């Protein structure tokens, strides 16, 4: 088949599939961040504005660790193990940091009006951003290419590299682990109980504060993993990266139905796809407007989000 | 030694002093009734015993140990179950998960399974609805679930807040039948009820609350024949 002339190239099926692949990979990353918003919202009804910046700090740590460990010059096997260790280290770091923020800032405000923790979260976001500014400096930093950008498909028509694969594999594994945790463990059952009725949960013997702390840890740890994947995939990090990425992920969480973990996944994939298709077919500068226009339309018709709950309960 | 000993308890919300200096005691295996009008402080009293509402003054002792100011989840572990006002079952968890959460502080898996089976023989309708979401049950079924959930912590004392409210008469008699059976299991009960007649029939002793204070305290029979109680709470002309 002869190659299409450039002005027609974008109507080819390969081009469309390629955009979808990019969209799914980006969407998976957005979904991972969105889960952190959704979990915290589900359990205490707080929109954790600092979540995006928490991920930025995870990326700072990842960059420092890579620099200190000399992972760049290691062989392929050592590099893969290095990536696993990075995921663990940044997961632990972000999880612990998120839990500490809850313990010292949100927990004392648990019985205050909803606005007090919300404003505090915005404050934490700015504090994190300033820490990131000190850590990284004002300019964007490039992240070393640890995972090779080798194409997994033969030929040039479709590109899906080891880097894309890493994103999809890690996100799918974490999602499965999270849904098993929430569905079928003692902690997961306690989390669902606390999110539905904290007082009733306390009255059956659930330590509500501990469950909330665990939720912050898990949501933060997912964010830590996201920070490593983001750094390896996007390869540019900066102290302001948390804001925009956080906004898209939060949008994904609302779109899918905030509080719902499958909803966060669906919302992330939808936003990833819309973003890549819009920037390919309409133009990069329109993507933000298109993503949010679609969000508004969906929310007008389904205010509870795509997978949000709309069950009628008898009182 | 009484099982539960509440001494001069004061509790409330913000500026509201819902409970003002209430004392009461429960002996092992006994059913006591607390009656009073809406807003008399009955629910707050139970919530303060369970540690949900903070105690401002006074003490609560359970089996000789002070539980004043102890967090709710530890109080449950000591053996005080609580079926709260409005039932408050978990609407988006299945009936089975609701019951399993009732046994949250226990680790004896085999015994939990047997206890759940026993609850299902007590309330067969729950057994038929095990995988249904709690929120889809009828009011009566939800009350049975709330009772079953509270029983699953294997309490020595159960606090029951308006278990008959808004239920059909046939369900009410079933619920009271089960409550009456608690004595045989060695479970003591503090029963808060609008349905004072039925509550005083079950109970051995009763307290009447008025605006956060105890206005009357006597044997259940004496209370049921007291003209003040008959006028105000039993609806006798």
XYZ file of C-alpha atoms in Angstrom:
552
model
C 0.000 0.000 0.000
C 1.460 3.367 -0.991
C 1.974 5.849 1.798
C -0.730 8.456 2.097
C 0.240 12.057 1.357
C 0.921 14.023 4.552
C -2.355 15.955 4.588
C -4.259 12.669 4.486
C -2.010 10.742 6.859
C -4.141 11.589 9.848
C -7.223 9.840 8.482
C -5.449 6.477 8.264
C -6.421 3.674 10.620
C -2.827 3.286 11.836
C -2.719 6.907 12.854
C -5.961 6.530 14.760
C -4.761 3.356 16.508
C -1.496 5.046 17.379
C -3.365 7.926 19.013
C -5.481 5.426 20.916
C -2.368 3.652 22.212
C -0.919 6.948 23.380
C -4.270 7.816 24.933
C -4.558 4.542 26.821
C -1.012 4.807 28.192
C -1.530 8.394 29.296
C -4.943 7.489 30.615
C -3.518 4.668 32.727
C -1.126 7.127 34.325
C -3.931 9.626 34.959
C -6.035 6.812 36.447
C -3.299 5.908 38.917
C -3.232 9.480 40.197
C -7.042 9.705 40.119
C -7.315 6.707 42.446
C -5.501 8.672 45.136
C -8.043 11.496 44.892
C -10.944 9.092 44.828
C -9.848 7.018 47.820
C -9.346 10.005 50.089
C -12.587 11.596 48.913
C -14.419 8.314 49.397
C -13.317 7.966 52.992
C -13.482 11.489 54.417
C -15.067 13.572 51.638
C -11.955 15.707 51.217
C -10.679 16.880 47.845
C -6.987 16.464 48.530
C -5.573 19.337 46.503
C -2.044 18.449 47.569
C -2.134 15.045 45.839
C -0.622 16.302 42.572
C 2.183 18.053 44.428
C 2.788 14.974 46.544
C 3.513 13.178 43.279
C 5.847 15.971 42.248
C 7.805 15.399 45.477
C 7.898 11.683 44.661
C 9.452 12.584 41.317
C 12.045 14.742 43.126
C 12.997 11.785 45.281
C 13.138 9.505 42.239
C 15.511 11.914 40.468
C 17.739 12.229 43.542
C 17.832 8.459 44.043
C 18.682 7.826 40.402
C 21.427 10.441 40.589
C 22.871 9.035 43.818
C 22.714 5.391 42.803
C 24.370 5.676 39.403
C 21.549 3.601 37.957
C 21.988 5.279 34.584
C 25.163 3.317 33.848
C 23.904 -0.014 35.167
C 23.182 -2.987 32.913
C 19.616 -3.885 31.808
C 18.850 -6.351 34.623
C 20.132 -4.007 37.300
C 18.077 -1.222 35.738
C 14.837 -3.198 35.955
C 15.543 -4.020 39.611
C 16.400 -0.379 40.096
C 12.986 0.614 38.738
C 11.286 -1.801 41.142
C 13.269 -0.331 44.053
C 12.393 3.194 42.913
C 8.709 2.269 42.872
C 8.978 0.886 46.413
C 11.016 3.789 47.774
C 8.824 6.507 46.261
C 5.660 4.594 47.208
C 6.826 4.378 50.815
C 7.909 8.019 50.833
C 4.694 9.438 49.367
C 2.497 7.101 51.411
C 4.198 8.093 54.664
C 4.158 11.778 53.780
C 0.447 11.649 52.897
C -0.316 9.845 56.142
C 1.686 12.399 58.126
C -0.194 15.285 56.499
C -3.472 13.646 57.512
C -2.252 13.001 61.037
C -1.003 16.515 61.732
C -3.226 18.699 59.530
C -6.498 17.072 58.446
C -7.156 14.940 61.522
C -7.367 17.874 63.960
C -9.887 19.402 61.528
C -12.059 16.286 61.276
C -14.992 17.861 63.095
C -14.553 21.330 61.611
C -16.506 22.561 58.574
C -15.665 20.946 55.235
C -13.965 24.145 54.085
C -11.237 24.071 56.737
C -9.503 20.872 55.536
C -10.062 21.922 51.909
C -8.264 25.224 52.420
C -5.556 23.404 54.388
C -5.102 21.028 51.456
C -4.563 24.004 49.157
C -2.018 25.282 51.672
C -0.229 21.933 51.757
C -0.159 22.011 47.959
C 1.736 25.332 48.031
C 4.106 24.130 50.761
C 4.912 21.014 48.733
C 5.468 23.143 45.647
C 7.957 25.301 47.541
C 9.779 22.242 48.834
C 9.921 21.040 45.239
C 11.312 24.402 44.164
C 14.135 24.048 46.672
C 14.721 20.430 45.727
C 14.699 20.750 41.936
C 15.371 24.424 41.321
C 13.119 26.646 39.229
C 13.865 25.071 35.829
C 12.451 21.832 34.492
C 14.827 18.905 34.926
C 15.195 16.045 32.521
C 14.902 12.552 33.926
C 17.420 9.979 32.661
C 16.127 7.425 30.199
C 16.345 4.233 32.260
C 13.879 2.196 30.241
C 14.802 1.829 26.565
C 12.360 3.380 24.058
C 12.559 0.241 21.915
C 9.433 -0.405 19.879
C 7.634 -3.664 20.658
C 5.911 -3.741 17.257
C 7.901 -4.565 14.174
C 7.832 -1.877 11.518
C 7.258 1.829 11.966
C 3.515 2.101 11.579
C 2.690 1.597 15.256
C 4.828 2.627 18.196
C 4.462 0.927 21.567
C 7.700 0.944 23.497
C 9.014 -0.670 26.690
C 8.260 2.642 28.359
C 4.582 2.428 27.370
C 4.515 -1.199 28.454
C 5.978 -0.293 31.848
C 3.216 2.248 32.415
C 0.419 -0.137 31.488
C 1.832 -3.133 33.394
C 2.505 -1.249 36.629
C -0.860 0.501 36.551
C -2.789 -2.708 35.859
C -0.943 -4.581 38.645
C -1.580 -1.819 41.160
C -5.247 -1.573 40.198
C -5.757 -5.294 40.617
C -3.950 -5.246 43.962
C -6.030 -2.312 45.132
C -9.348 -3.858 44.130
C -8.439 -7.122 45.884
C -7.501 -5.126 48.969
C -10.734 -3.135 49.008
C -13.020 -6.040 48.131
C -11.731 -8.932 50.129
C -9.523 -7.956 53.023
C -10.408 -6.990 56.560
C -8.897 -3.540 56.026
C -10.817 -3.114 52.767
C -14.089 -4.005 54.404
C -13.347 -1.555 57.211
C -12.528 1.124 54.613
C -15.850 0.647 52.879
C -17.667 0.698 56.200
C -15.966 3.935 57.287
C -16.739 5.573 53.951
C -20.428 4.708 54.331
C -20.925 5.505 58.015
C -17.951 6.252 60.274
C -20.013 6.249 63.474
C -21.588 2.895 62.726
C -18.123 1.572 61.852
C -16.760 2.730 65.212
C -19.700 1.039 66.942
C -18.745 -2.352 65.507
C -15.160 -1.915 66.684
C -13.411 -0.343 63.699
C -10.626 2.069 64.662
C -11.783 4.804 62.289
C -8.669 6.976 62.610
C -6.405 4.075 61.752
C -8.479 3.144 58.721
C -8.340 6.751 57.508
C -4.565 6.799 58.052
C -4.216 3.564 56.078
C -6.284 5.055 53.264
C -4.026 8.102 53.107
C -1.000 5.810 53.066
C -2.325 3.648 50.239
C -3.527 6.613 48.167
C -0.156 8.301 48.684
C 1.777 5.140 47.838
C -0.136 4.840 44.560
C 0.840 8.456 43.921
C 4.474 7.557 44.681
C 4.359 4.782 42.097
C 2.760 7.230 39.675
C 5.602 9.681 40.257
C 8.212 7.099 39.206
C 6.241 6.026 36.149
C 5.602 9.620 35.162
C 9.312 10.438 35.444
C 10.330 7.427 33.357
C 7.638 8.025 30.768
C 7.475 11.799 30.373
C 11.175 12.266 31.263
C 10.784 15.903 32.266
C 9.924 16.895 35.810
C 9.511 20.294 37.413
C 8.203 21.788 40.627
C 4.963 22.867 38.942
C 4.157 19.512 37.359
C 1.811 18.600 40.209
C -0.741 21.268 39.449
C -1.763 20.415 35.895
C -1.403 16.665 36.285
C -3.334 16.812 39.510
C -6.082 18.782 37.823
C -6.475 16.250 35.008
C -6.456 13.355 37.464
C -8.986 15.056 39.708
C -11.154 15.648 36.637
C -10.834 11.963 35.791
C -11.930 11.020 39.307
C -15.007 13.276 39.073
C -15.798 12.092 35.558
C -15.699 8.449 36.603
C -17.631 9.119 39.800
C -15.543 10.348 42.712
C -15.237 7.841 45.516
C -15.378 4.938 43.050
C -12.093 3.195 42.246
C -13.259 1.583 38.967
C -14.685 5.020 38.163
C -11.236 6.576 38.548
C -9.848 4.033 36.082
C -12.584 4.638 33.514
C -12.339 8.412 33.965
C -8.565 8.289 33.509
C -8.821 6.260 30.314
C -11.532 8.537 28.883
C -9.492 11.655 29.599
C -6.307 10.095 28.238
C -8.056 9.103 25.012
C -9.862 12.402 24.573
C -6.622 14.273 25.180
C -4.568 12.343 22.654
C -7.288 12.265 19.987
C -8.081 15.953 20.443
C -4.450 16.983 20.207
C -3.935 14.819 17.107
C -7.074 15.730 15.201
C -7.925 19.207 16.460
C -4.725 20.688 17.752
C -2.637 20.675 20.883
C -3.855 24.049 22.130
C -7.489 22.921 22.081
C -7.070 19.815 24.203
C -7.739 21.476 27.545
C -10.912 23.126 26.275
C -12.151 19.890 24.666
C -11.433 17.726 27.724
C -13.282 20.066 30.035
C -16.159 20.664 27.588
C -16.730 16.906 27.489
C -16.482 16.759 31.277
C -19.169 19.423 31.587
C -21.474 17.702 29.104
C -21.137 14.347 30.860
C -21.708 15.862 34.267
C -24.811 17.709 33.085
C -26.368 14.405 32.095
C -24.774 12.206 34.774
C -23.898 14.414 37.741
C -22.756 11.379 39.736
C -20.109 10.575 37.095
C -19.867 7.596 34.759
C -19.643 4.894 37.414
C -20.806 6.976 40.361
C -23.450 5.571 42.592
C -27.092 6.300 41.947
C -28.720 3.550 43.944
C -31.864 4.376 45.768
C -31.719 3.465 49.389
C -34.642 2.902 51.641
C -34.419 4.976 54.754
C -20.895 -5.263 91.397
C -23.064 -3.873 88.595
C -22.062 -4.617 84.994
C -22.480 -1.001 83.937
C -22.375 1.945 86.273
C -23.072 5.438 84.962
C -22.449 8.145 87.518
C -23.548 11.775 87.209
C -22.942 11.765 83.444
C -23.000 14.970 81.487
C -22.705 15.053 77.667
C -23.841 17.116 74.729
C -23.040 18.877 71.488
C -21.543 22.371 71.441
C -23.653 24.584 73.683
C -26.363 21.911 74.047
C -26.247 19.896 77.267
C -28.330 16.936 76.172
C -27.538 14.780 79.203
C -27.192 16.537 82.550
C -26.103 14.446 85.485
C -27.633 11.053 84.728
C -26.820 8.040 86.914
C -27.892 4.500 86.267
C -26.685 0.946 86.640
C -27.269 -2.376 84.951
C -26.628 -5.768 86.518
C -25.511 -8.781 84.567
C -28.160 -10.314 82.301
C -30.719 -7.668 83.170
C -32.908 -5.644 80.806
C -33.443 -2.026 81.780
C -35.634 0.462 79.943
C -35.032 4.139 79.377
C -38.119 6.028 78.365
C -38.745 9.661 77.669
C -39.990 12.084 75.072
C -38.102 13.097 71.922
C -35.106 15.224 72.826
C -34.974 13.964 76.411
C -31.361 12.854 75.903
C -31.857 9.095 75.587
C -29.833 8.702 72.380
C -27.067 10.990 73.626
C -26.862 8.969 76.836
C -26.273 5.756 74.851
C -23.793 7.466 72.525
C -21.875 8.793 75.525
C -21.683 5.316 77.063
C -20.304 4.050 73.723
C -17.766 6.864 73.522
C -19.205 8.401 70.339
C -20.244 11.588 72.140
C -17.642 12.945 74.544
C -18.394 12.780 78.245
C -18.056 16.190 79.873
C -18.545 15.199 83.467
C -19.151 12.067 85.451
C -17.924 8.535 84.918
C -18.894 5.360 83.120
C -17.627 2.065 84.523
C -18.012 -1.295 82.834
C -17.184 -4.504 84.745
C -15.465 -2.408 87.358
C -13.211 -0.655 84.841
C -13.538 3.014 83.941
C -14.383 3.476 80.256
C -14.903 7.235 80.497
C -13.215 8.905 77.528
C -12.202 5.596 75.946
C -12.501 5.466 72.114
C -15.584 3.646 70.795
C -13.745 0.804 69.121
C -12.082 -0.174 72.404
C -15.378 -0.027 74.275
C -16.864 -2.482 71.758
C -13.939 -4.793 72.388
C -14.650 -4.765 76.128
C -18.141 -6.099 75.429
C -20.616 -3.280 74.849
C -22.588 -3.659 71.623
C -24.684 -0.800 70.273
C -27.531 -0.926 67.748
C -27.832 2.807 67.092
C -30.835 4.980 66.397
C -31.959 4.773 62.791
C -30.319 1.309 62.501
C -27.371 2.643 60.505
C -26.565 -0.553 58.705
C -24.029 -0.157 55.891
C -26.248 0.439 52.842
C -23.703 -0.502 50.163
C -22.355 -3.606 51.834
C -24.086 -6.950 51.513
C -26.036 -8.415 54.408
C -23.219 -10.913 54.904
C -20.580 -8.166 54.983
C -22.686 -6.176 57.446
C -22.827 -9.195 59.744
C -19.118 -9.927 59.319
C -18.345 -6.351 60.281
C -20.325 -6.939 63.459
C -17.645 -9.485 64.345
C -14.852 -7.091 63.351
C -13.052 -7.268 66.685
C -13.153 -11.079 66.842
C -10.619 -13.470 65.372
C -12.307 -16.845 66.014
C -13.325 -17.442 62.396
C -15.110 -20.741 62.931
C -17.216 -19.373 65.763
C -18.096 -16.298 63.698
C -19.445 -18.492 60.905
C -21.547 -20.431 63.431
C -22.799 -17.209 65.029
C -23.861 -15.869 61.620
C -25.748 -19.095 60.968
C -27.436 -18.721 64.320
C -28.490 -15.143 63.533
C -29.956 -16.436 60.281
C -32.012 -19.010 62.110
C -33.188 -16.279 64.466
C -34.090 -14.033 61.504
C -34.599 -16.382 58.521
C -35.237 -13.467 56.170
C -31.617 -12.341 56.609
C -30.425 -15.778 55.553
C -32.384 -15.413 52.320
C -30.868 -12.011 51.607
C -27.205 -12.659 52.418
C -25.800 -11.259 49.167
C -28.268 -8.374 48.866
C -27.076 -4.841 49.655
C -28.089 -3.658 53.109
C -29.688 -0.509 51.696
C -32.222 -2.533 49.701
C -33.726 -4.202 52.786
C -37.050 -3.090 54.246
C -37.058 -1.157 57.513
C -37.871 -4.251 59.558
C -35.180 -6.307 57.853
C -32.674 -3.521 58.438
C -33.542 -3.540 62.140
C -33.008 -7.296 62.277
C -29.674 -6.803 60.538
C -28.720 -4.058 62.996
C -29.566 -6.338 65.923
C -27.700 -9.271 64.387
C -24.682 -7.092 63.674
C -24.619 -5.828 67.275
C -24.942 -9.401 68.620
C -21.996 -10.605 66.549
C -19.469 -8.782 68.719
C -20.620 -11.224 71.464
C -21.405 -8.393 73.852
C -22.085 -8.676 77.560
C -24.194 -5.542 77.290
C -26.284 -4.344 74.356
C -27.438 -0.757 73.942
C -30.567 -0.733 71.784
C -31.813 2.623 70.545
C -35.451 2.619 69.415
C -35.425 -0.855 67.869
C -39.179 -0.726 67.159
C -39.379 2.733 65.607
C -41.413 2.867 62.413
C -41.872 -0.880 62.109
C -45.002 -2.933 61.434
C -46.564 -4.481 64.587
C -45.710 -8.031 63.531
C -42.038 -7.078 63.116
C -42.080 -5.233 66.425
C -43.267 -8.323 68.286
C -40.588 -10.423 66.573
C -37.890 -7.920 67.610
C -39.128 -7.780 71.203
C -39.231 -11.561 71.304
C -35.570 -11.674 70.336
C -34.671 -8.985 72.885
C -36.491 -10.945 75.583
C -34.309 -13.920 74.660
C -31.082 -12.011 75.331
C -31.399 -12.616 79.086
C -31.120 -16.343 78.508
C -27.892 -15.739 76.593
C -26.508 -13.730 79.479
C -26.656 -10.469 77.546
C -27.760 -7.432 79.519
C -29.733 -4.785 77.640
C -30.265 -1.054 77.921
C -33.417 -0.510 75.918
C -34.318 2.995 74.775
C -37.878 3.035 73.513
C -40.741 5.263 72.495
C -42.929 2.209 72.870
C -42.818 2.485 76.659
C -45.458 -0.134 77.319
C -43.583 -2.897 75.506
C -40.238 -1.772 76.937
C -41.482 -1.830 80.527
C -42.957 -5.297 79.995
C -39.517 -6.650 79.085
C -37.458 -4.678 81.563
C -36.918 -5.302 85.231
C -36.197 -1.669 86.016
C -36.728 1.596 84.196
C -35.588 5.200 84.126
C -37.592 8.129 82.814
C -35.579 10.940 81.262
C -36.859 14.487 80.965
C -34.744 17.229 79.362
C -31.526 15.386 80.080
C -32.258 14.447 83.694
C -33.684 11.390 85.417
C -37.186 12.307 86.547
C -38.260 8.859 87.713
C -36.567 5.586 88.490
C -38.273 2.420 89.720
C -39.024 -1.210 89.053
C -40.615 -1.638 85.656
C -43.950 -2.734 87.147
C -44.066 0.212 89.492
C -43.234 2.580 86.638
C -45.884 1.068 84.369
C -48.534 1.749 86.983
C -47.270 5.193 87.954
C -49.922 7.748 86.959
C -47.310 10.216 85.684
C -45.835 7.580 83.375
C -49.276 6.390 82.292
C -50.295 9.935 81.384
C -47.173 10.963 79.572
C -45.787 7.817 77.968
C -48.337 5.044 77.962
C -51.108 7.063 76.352
C -53.720 6.124 78.972
C -56.487 8.667 79.327
